Short mmCIF file of C-alpha atoms and ligand atoms in Angstrom, two decimals:
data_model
loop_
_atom_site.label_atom_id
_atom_site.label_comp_id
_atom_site.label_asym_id
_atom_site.label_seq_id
_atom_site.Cartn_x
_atom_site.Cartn_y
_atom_site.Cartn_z
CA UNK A 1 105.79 91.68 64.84
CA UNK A 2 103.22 94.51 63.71
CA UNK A 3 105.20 98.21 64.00
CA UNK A 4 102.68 100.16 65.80
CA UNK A 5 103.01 100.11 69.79
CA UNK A 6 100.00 98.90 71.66
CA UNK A 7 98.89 100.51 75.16
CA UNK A 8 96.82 98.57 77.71
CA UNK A 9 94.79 100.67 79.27
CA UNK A 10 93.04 99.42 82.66
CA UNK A 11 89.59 101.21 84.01
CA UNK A 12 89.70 103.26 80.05
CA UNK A 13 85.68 102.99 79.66
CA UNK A 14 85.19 106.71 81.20
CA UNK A 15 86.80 109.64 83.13
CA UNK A 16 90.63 109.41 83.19
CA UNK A 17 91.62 106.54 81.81
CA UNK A 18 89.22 107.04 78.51
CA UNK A 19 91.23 110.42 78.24
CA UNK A 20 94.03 108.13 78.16
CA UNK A 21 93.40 105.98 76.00
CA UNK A 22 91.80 108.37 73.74
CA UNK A 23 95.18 110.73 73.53
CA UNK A 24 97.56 107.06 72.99
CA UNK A 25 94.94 106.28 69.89
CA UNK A 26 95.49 109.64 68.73
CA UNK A 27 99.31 109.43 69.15
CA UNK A 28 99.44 106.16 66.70
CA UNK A 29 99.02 103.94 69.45
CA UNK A 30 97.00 100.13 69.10
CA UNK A 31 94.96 100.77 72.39
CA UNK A 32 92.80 97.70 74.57
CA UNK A 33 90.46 99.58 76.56
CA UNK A 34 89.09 97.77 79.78
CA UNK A 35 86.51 97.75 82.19
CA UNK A 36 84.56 94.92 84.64
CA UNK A 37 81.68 96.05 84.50
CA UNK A 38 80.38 99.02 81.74
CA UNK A 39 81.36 96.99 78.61
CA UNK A 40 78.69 98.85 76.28
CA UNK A 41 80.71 101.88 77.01
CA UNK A 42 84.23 100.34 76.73
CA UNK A 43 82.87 98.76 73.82
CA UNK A 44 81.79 101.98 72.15
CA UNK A 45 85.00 103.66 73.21
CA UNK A 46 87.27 101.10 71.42
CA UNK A 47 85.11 101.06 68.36
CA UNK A 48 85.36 105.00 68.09
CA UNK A 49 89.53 104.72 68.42
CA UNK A 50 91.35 103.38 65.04
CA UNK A 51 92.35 99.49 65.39
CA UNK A 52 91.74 99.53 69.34
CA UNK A 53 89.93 96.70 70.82
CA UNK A 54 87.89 96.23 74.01
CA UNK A 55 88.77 93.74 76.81
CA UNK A 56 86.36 93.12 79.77
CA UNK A 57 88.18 92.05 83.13
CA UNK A 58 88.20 92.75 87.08
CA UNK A 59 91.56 93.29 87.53
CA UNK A 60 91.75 93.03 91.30
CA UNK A 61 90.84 89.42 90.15
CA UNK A 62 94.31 87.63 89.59
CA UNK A 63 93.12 85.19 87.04
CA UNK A 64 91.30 88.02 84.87
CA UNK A 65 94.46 90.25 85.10
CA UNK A 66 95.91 87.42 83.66
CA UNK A 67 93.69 86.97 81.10
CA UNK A 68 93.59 90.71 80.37
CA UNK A 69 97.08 90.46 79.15
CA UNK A 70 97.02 87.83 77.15
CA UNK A 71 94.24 88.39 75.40
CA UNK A 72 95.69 91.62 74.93
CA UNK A 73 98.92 90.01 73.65
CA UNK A 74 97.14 87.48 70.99
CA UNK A 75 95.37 90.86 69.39
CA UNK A 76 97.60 92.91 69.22
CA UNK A 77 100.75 90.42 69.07
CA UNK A 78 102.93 92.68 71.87
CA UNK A 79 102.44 94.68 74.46
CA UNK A 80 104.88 98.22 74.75
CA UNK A 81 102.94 100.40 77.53
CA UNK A 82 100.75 99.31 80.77
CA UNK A 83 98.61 102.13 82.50
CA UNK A 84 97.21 100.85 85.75
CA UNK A 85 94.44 103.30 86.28
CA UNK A 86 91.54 101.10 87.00
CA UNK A 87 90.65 102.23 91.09
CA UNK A 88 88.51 102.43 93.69
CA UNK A 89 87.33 104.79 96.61
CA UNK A 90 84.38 105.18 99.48
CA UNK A 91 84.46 108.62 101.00
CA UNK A 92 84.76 108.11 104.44
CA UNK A 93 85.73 111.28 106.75
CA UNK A 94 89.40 110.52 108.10
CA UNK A 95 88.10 110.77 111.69
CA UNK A 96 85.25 108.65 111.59
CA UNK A 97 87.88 105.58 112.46
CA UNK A 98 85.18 102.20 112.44
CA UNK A 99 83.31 103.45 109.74
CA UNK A 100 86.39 101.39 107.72
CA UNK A 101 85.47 97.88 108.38
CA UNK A 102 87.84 95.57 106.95
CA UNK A 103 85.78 95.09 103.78
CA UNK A 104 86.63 98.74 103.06
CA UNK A 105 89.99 97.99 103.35
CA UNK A 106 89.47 95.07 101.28
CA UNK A 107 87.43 96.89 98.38
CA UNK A 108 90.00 99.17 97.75
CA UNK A 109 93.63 97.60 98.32
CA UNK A 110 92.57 94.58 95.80
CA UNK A 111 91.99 96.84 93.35
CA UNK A 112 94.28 99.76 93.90
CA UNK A 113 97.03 97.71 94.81
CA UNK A 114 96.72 93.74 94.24
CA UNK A 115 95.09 95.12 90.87
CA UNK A 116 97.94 97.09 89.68
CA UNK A 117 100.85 94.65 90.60
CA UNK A 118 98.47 91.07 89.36
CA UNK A 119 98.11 93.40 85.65
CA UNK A 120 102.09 94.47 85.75
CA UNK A 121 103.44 90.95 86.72
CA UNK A 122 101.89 89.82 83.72
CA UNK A 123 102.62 92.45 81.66
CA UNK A 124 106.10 92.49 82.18
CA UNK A 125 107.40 89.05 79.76
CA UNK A 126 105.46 91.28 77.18
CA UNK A 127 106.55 94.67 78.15
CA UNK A 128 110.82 93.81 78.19
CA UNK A 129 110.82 92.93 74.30
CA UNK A 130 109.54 96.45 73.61
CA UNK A 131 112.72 97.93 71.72
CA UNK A 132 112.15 101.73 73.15
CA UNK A 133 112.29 100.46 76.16
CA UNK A 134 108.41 99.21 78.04
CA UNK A 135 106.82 101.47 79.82
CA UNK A 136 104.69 100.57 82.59
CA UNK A 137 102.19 104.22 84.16
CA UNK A 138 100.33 103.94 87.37
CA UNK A 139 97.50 106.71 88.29
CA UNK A 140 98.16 106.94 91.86
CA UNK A 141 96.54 110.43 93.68
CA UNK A 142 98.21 113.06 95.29
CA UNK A 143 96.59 111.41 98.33
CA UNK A 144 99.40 108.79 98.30
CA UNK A 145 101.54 111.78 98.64
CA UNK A 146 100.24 114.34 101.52
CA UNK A 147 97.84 112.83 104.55
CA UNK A 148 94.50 114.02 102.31
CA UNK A 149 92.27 112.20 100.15
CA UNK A 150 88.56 110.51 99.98
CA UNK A 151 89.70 108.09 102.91
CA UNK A 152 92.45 107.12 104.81
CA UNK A 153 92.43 103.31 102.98
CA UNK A 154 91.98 104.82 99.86
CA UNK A 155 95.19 107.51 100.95
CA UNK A 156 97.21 104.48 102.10
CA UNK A 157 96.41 102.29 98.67
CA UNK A 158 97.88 105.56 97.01
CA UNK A 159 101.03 105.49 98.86
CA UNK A 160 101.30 102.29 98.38
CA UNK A 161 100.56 102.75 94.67
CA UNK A 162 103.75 105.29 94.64
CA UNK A 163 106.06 102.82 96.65
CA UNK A 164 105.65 99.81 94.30
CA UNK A 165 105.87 102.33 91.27
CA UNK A 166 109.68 103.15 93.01
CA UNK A 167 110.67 99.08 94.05
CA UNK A 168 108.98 97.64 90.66
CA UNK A 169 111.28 100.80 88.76
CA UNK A 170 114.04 99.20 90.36
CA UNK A 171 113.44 95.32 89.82
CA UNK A 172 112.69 95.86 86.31
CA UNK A 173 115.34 98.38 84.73
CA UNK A 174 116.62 98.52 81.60
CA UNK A 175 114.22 97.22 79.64
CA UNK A 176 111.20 98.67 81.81
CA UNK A 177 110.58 102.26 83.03
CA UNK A 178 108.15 102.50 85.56
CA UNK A 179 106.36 106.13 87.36
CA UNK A 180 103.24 107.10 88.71
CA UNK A 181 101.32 110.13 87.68
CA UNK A 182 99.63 111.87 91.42
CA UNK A 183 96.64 113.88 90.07
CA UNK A 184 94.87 115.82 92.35
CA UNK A 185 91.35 116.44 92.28
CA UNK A 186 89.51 116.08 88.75
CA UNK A 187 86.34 116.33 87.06
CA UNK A 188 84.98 113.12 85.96
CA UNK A 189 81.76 110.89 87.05
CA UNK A 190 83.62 109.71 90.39
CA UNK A 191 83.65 113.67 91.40
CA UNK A 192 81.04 115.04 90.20
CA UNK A 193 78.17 114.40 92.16
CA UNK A 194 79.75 114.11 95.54
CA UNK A 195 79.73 116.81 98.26
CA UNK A 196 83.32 116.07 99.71
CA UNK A 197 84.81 116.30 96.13
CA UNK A 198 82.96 119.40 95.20
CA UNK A 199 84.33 120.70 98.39
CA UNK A 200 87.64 120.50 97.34
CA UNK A 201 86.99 121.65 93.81
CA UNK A 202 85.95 125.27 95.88
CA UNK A 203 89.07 125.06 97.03
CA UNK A 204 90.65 124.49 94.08
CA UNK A 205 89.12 127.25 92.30
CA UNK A 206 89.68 129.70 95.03
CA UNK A 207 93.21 129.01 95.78
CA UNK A 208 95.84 127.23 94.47
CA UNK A 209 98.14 128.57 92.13
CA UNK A 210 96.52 127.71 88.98
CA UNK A 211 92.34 128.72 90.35
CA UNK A 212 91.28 125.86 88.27
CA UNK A 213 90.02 121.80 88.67
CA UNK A 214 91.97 119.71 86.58
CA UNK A 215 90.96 117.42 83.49
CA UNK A 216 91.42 114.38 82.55
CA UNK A 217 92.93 115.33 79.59
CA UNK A 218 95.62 116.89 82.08
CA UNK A 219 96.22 113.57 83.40
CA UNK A 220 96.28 112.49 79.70
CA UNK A 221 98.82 115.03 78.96
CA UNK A 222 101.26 113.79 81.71
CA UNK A 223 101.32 110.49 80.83
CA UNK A 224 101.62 110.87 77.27
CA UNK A 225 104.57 113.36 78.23
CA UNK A 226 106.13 110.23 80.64
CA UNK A 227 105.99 108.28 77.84
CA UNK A 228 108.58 110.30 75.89
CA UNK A 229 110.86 110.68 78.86
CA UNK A 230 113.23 108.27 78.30
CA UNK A 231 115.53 108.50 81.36
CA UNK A 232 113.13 108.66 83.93
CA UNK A 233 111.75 106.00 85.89
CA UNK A 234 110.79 105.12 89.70
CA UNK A 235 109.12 108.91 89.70
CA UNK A 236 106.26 110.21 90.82
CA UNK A 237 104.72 113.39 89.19
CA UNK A 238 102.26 115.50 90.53
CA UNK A 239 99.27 116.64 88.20
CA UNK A 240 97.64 119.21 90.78
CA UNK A 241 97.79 122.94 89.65
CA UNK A 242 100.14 123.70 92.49
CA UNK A 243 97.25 122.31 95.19
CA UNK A 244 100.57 121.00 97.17
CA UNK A 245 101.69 124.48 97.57
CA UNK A 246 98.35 125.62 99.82
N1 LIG B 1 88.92 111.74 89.64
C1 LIG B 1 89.82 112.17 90.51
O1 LIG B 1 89.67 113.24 91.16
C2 LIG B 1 91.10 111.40 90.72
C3 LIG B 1 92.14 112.04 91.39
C4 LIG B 1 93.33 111.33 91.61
C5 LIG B 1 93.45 110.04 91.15
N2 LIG B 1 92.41 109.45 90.49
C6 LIG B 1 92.60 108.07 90.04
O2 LIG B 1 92.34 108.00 88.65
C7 LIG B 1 91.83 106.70 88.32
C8 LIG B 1 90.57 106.84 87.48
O3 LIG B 1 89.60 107.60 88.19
P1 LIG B 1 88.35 108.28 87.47
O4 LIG B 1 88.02 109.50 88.26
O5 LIG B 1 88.59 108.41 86.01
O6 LIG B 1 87.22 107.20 87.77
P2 LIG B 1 85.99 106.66 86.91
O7 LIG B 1 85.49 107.67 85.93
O8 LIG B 1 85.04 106.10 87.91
O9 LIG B 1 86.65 105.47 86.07
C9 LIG B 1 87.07 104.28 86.68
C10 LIG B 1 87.27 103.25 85.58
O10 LIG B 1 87.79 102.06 86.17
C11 LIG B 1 86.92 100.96 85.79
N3 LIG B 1 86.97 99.95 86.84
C12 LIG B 1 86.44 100.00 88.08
N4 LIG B 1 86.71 98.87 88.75
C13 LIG B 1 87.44 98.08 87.89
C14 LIG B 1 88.00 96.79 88.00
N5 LIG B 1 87.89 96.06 89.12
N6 LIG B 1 88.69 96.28 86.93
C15 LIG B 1 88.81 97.01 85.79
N7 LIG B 1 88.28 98.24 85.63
C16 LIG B 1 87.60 98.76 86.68
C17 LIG B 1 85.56 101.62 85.62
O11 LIG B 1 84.67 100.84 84.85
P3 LIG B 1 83.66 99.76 85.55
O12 LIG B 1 83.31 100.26 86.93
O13 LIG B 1 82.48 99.72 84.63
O14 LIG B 1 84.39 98.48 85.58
C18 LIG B 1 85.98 102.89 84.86
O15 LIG B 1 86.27 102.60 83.52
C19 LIG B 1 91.67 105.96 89.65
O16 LIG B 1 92.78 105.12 89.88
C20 LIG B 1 91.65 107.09 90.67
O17 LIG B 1 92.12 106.68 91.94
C21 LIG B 1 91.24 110.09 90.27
#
């Protein structure tokens, strides 16, 4: 089996999950970058990273989660670290109650949810003959954490996000660790252009303990920091400047 550790990283064509998989290349890793649907740009990515490759898949589709990983596995020949970060959202104002037709719903917990357990069931052969042990990282959102976020769905997919990140912890120690890292609000393509997110970056800015938005390289940070942690698992870390403190 090759020596250097390979890192799937779902959604890695832009914003966080590029930062991700961007700092894991950088730190020796062999990194797959995904994406369903900008594959120039996950291309590109992967071809700017040393000895990363590019896999395109929807992974809130079970049979291209599947796929996902074993193409993954055949390139690379093993699999050490999974971050789920691939998600969805729709802004929808938490009082505006039938504006979330069940497609909503739907949009976002296939994705969010289905997507992140259909990519870590079959991960997980791979990920327990890691030696150190496997690690598997989910983005989740300090919306699965407080009653905030872009909509109540997308709150709910975060808390359930955080939930399976604790059960799966449990179901798959020793030889798999398993967290979630809760950003709050951050600057990428998703937030920039929106007036509810912008909103919040104010806010941000203004008043919580650090005045600043955070990166994705913060998120980056965090989960290259998890990935040293050896005896933690089933935790949930907020990445949010303090914003749970206003
Ligand atoms: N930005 C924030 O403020 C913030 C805060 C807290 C948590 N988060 C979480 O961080 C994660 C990344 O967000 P981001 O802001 O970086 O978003 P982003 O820039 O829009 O990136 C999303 C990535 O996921 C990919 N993707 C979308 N649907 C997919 C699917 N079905 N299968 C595989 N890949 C898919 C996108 O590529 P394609 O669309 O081309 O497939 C893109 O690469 C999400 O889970 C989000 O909930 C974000």
């Amino acid at each position: 089996m090759a020596e250097q550790k390979v890192a799937i990283v779902t959604g890695s064509s832009s914003g966080i999950g590029a930062a991700i998989a961007t700092r894991l290349a950088n730190e020796g890793y062999r990194v797959v970058v995904n994406s369903a649907r900008s594959v120039a740009e996950g291309r590109a990515l992967a071809a700017s990273l040393p000895a990363a490759t590019y896999v395109q898949a929807d992974v809130s589709d079970e049979a291209q989660a599947r796929a996902l990983i074993a193409t993954a596995a055949e390139q690379h020949g093993r699999i050490d670290v999974l971050v789920n970060n691939a998600g969805t959202t729709k802004v929808v104002p938490h009082d505006d109650l039938e504006a979330v037709t069940p497609q909503v719903w739907w949009d976002i917990l296939s994705l969010n949810v289905l997507g992140t357990w259909q990519v870590s069931v079959a991960a997980v052969p791979h990920l327990s003959k890691s030696a150190t042990p496997g690690n598997i990282v989910n983005i989740s959102s300090v919306a699965g954490t407080r009653p905030v976020g872009s909509s109540i769905p997308y709150a709910v997919s975060k808390a359930a996000v955080n939930h399976l990140t604790r059960l799966l912890a449990a179901a798959v120690g020793p030889g798999i660790r398993v967290n979630s890292v809760a950003p709050a609000l951050t600057e990428t393509a998703w937030t920039a252009d929106d007036p509810f997110f912008r909103a919040i970056a104010d806010k941000c800015r203004e008043s919580t303990p650090l005045r600043r938005v955070g990166t994705a390289e913060d998120v980056a940070d965090t989960v290259s920091a998890l990935l040293r942690l050896d005896h933690m698992t089933g935790a949930v870390l907020p990445v949010d400047g303090g914003a749970a403190l206003i």
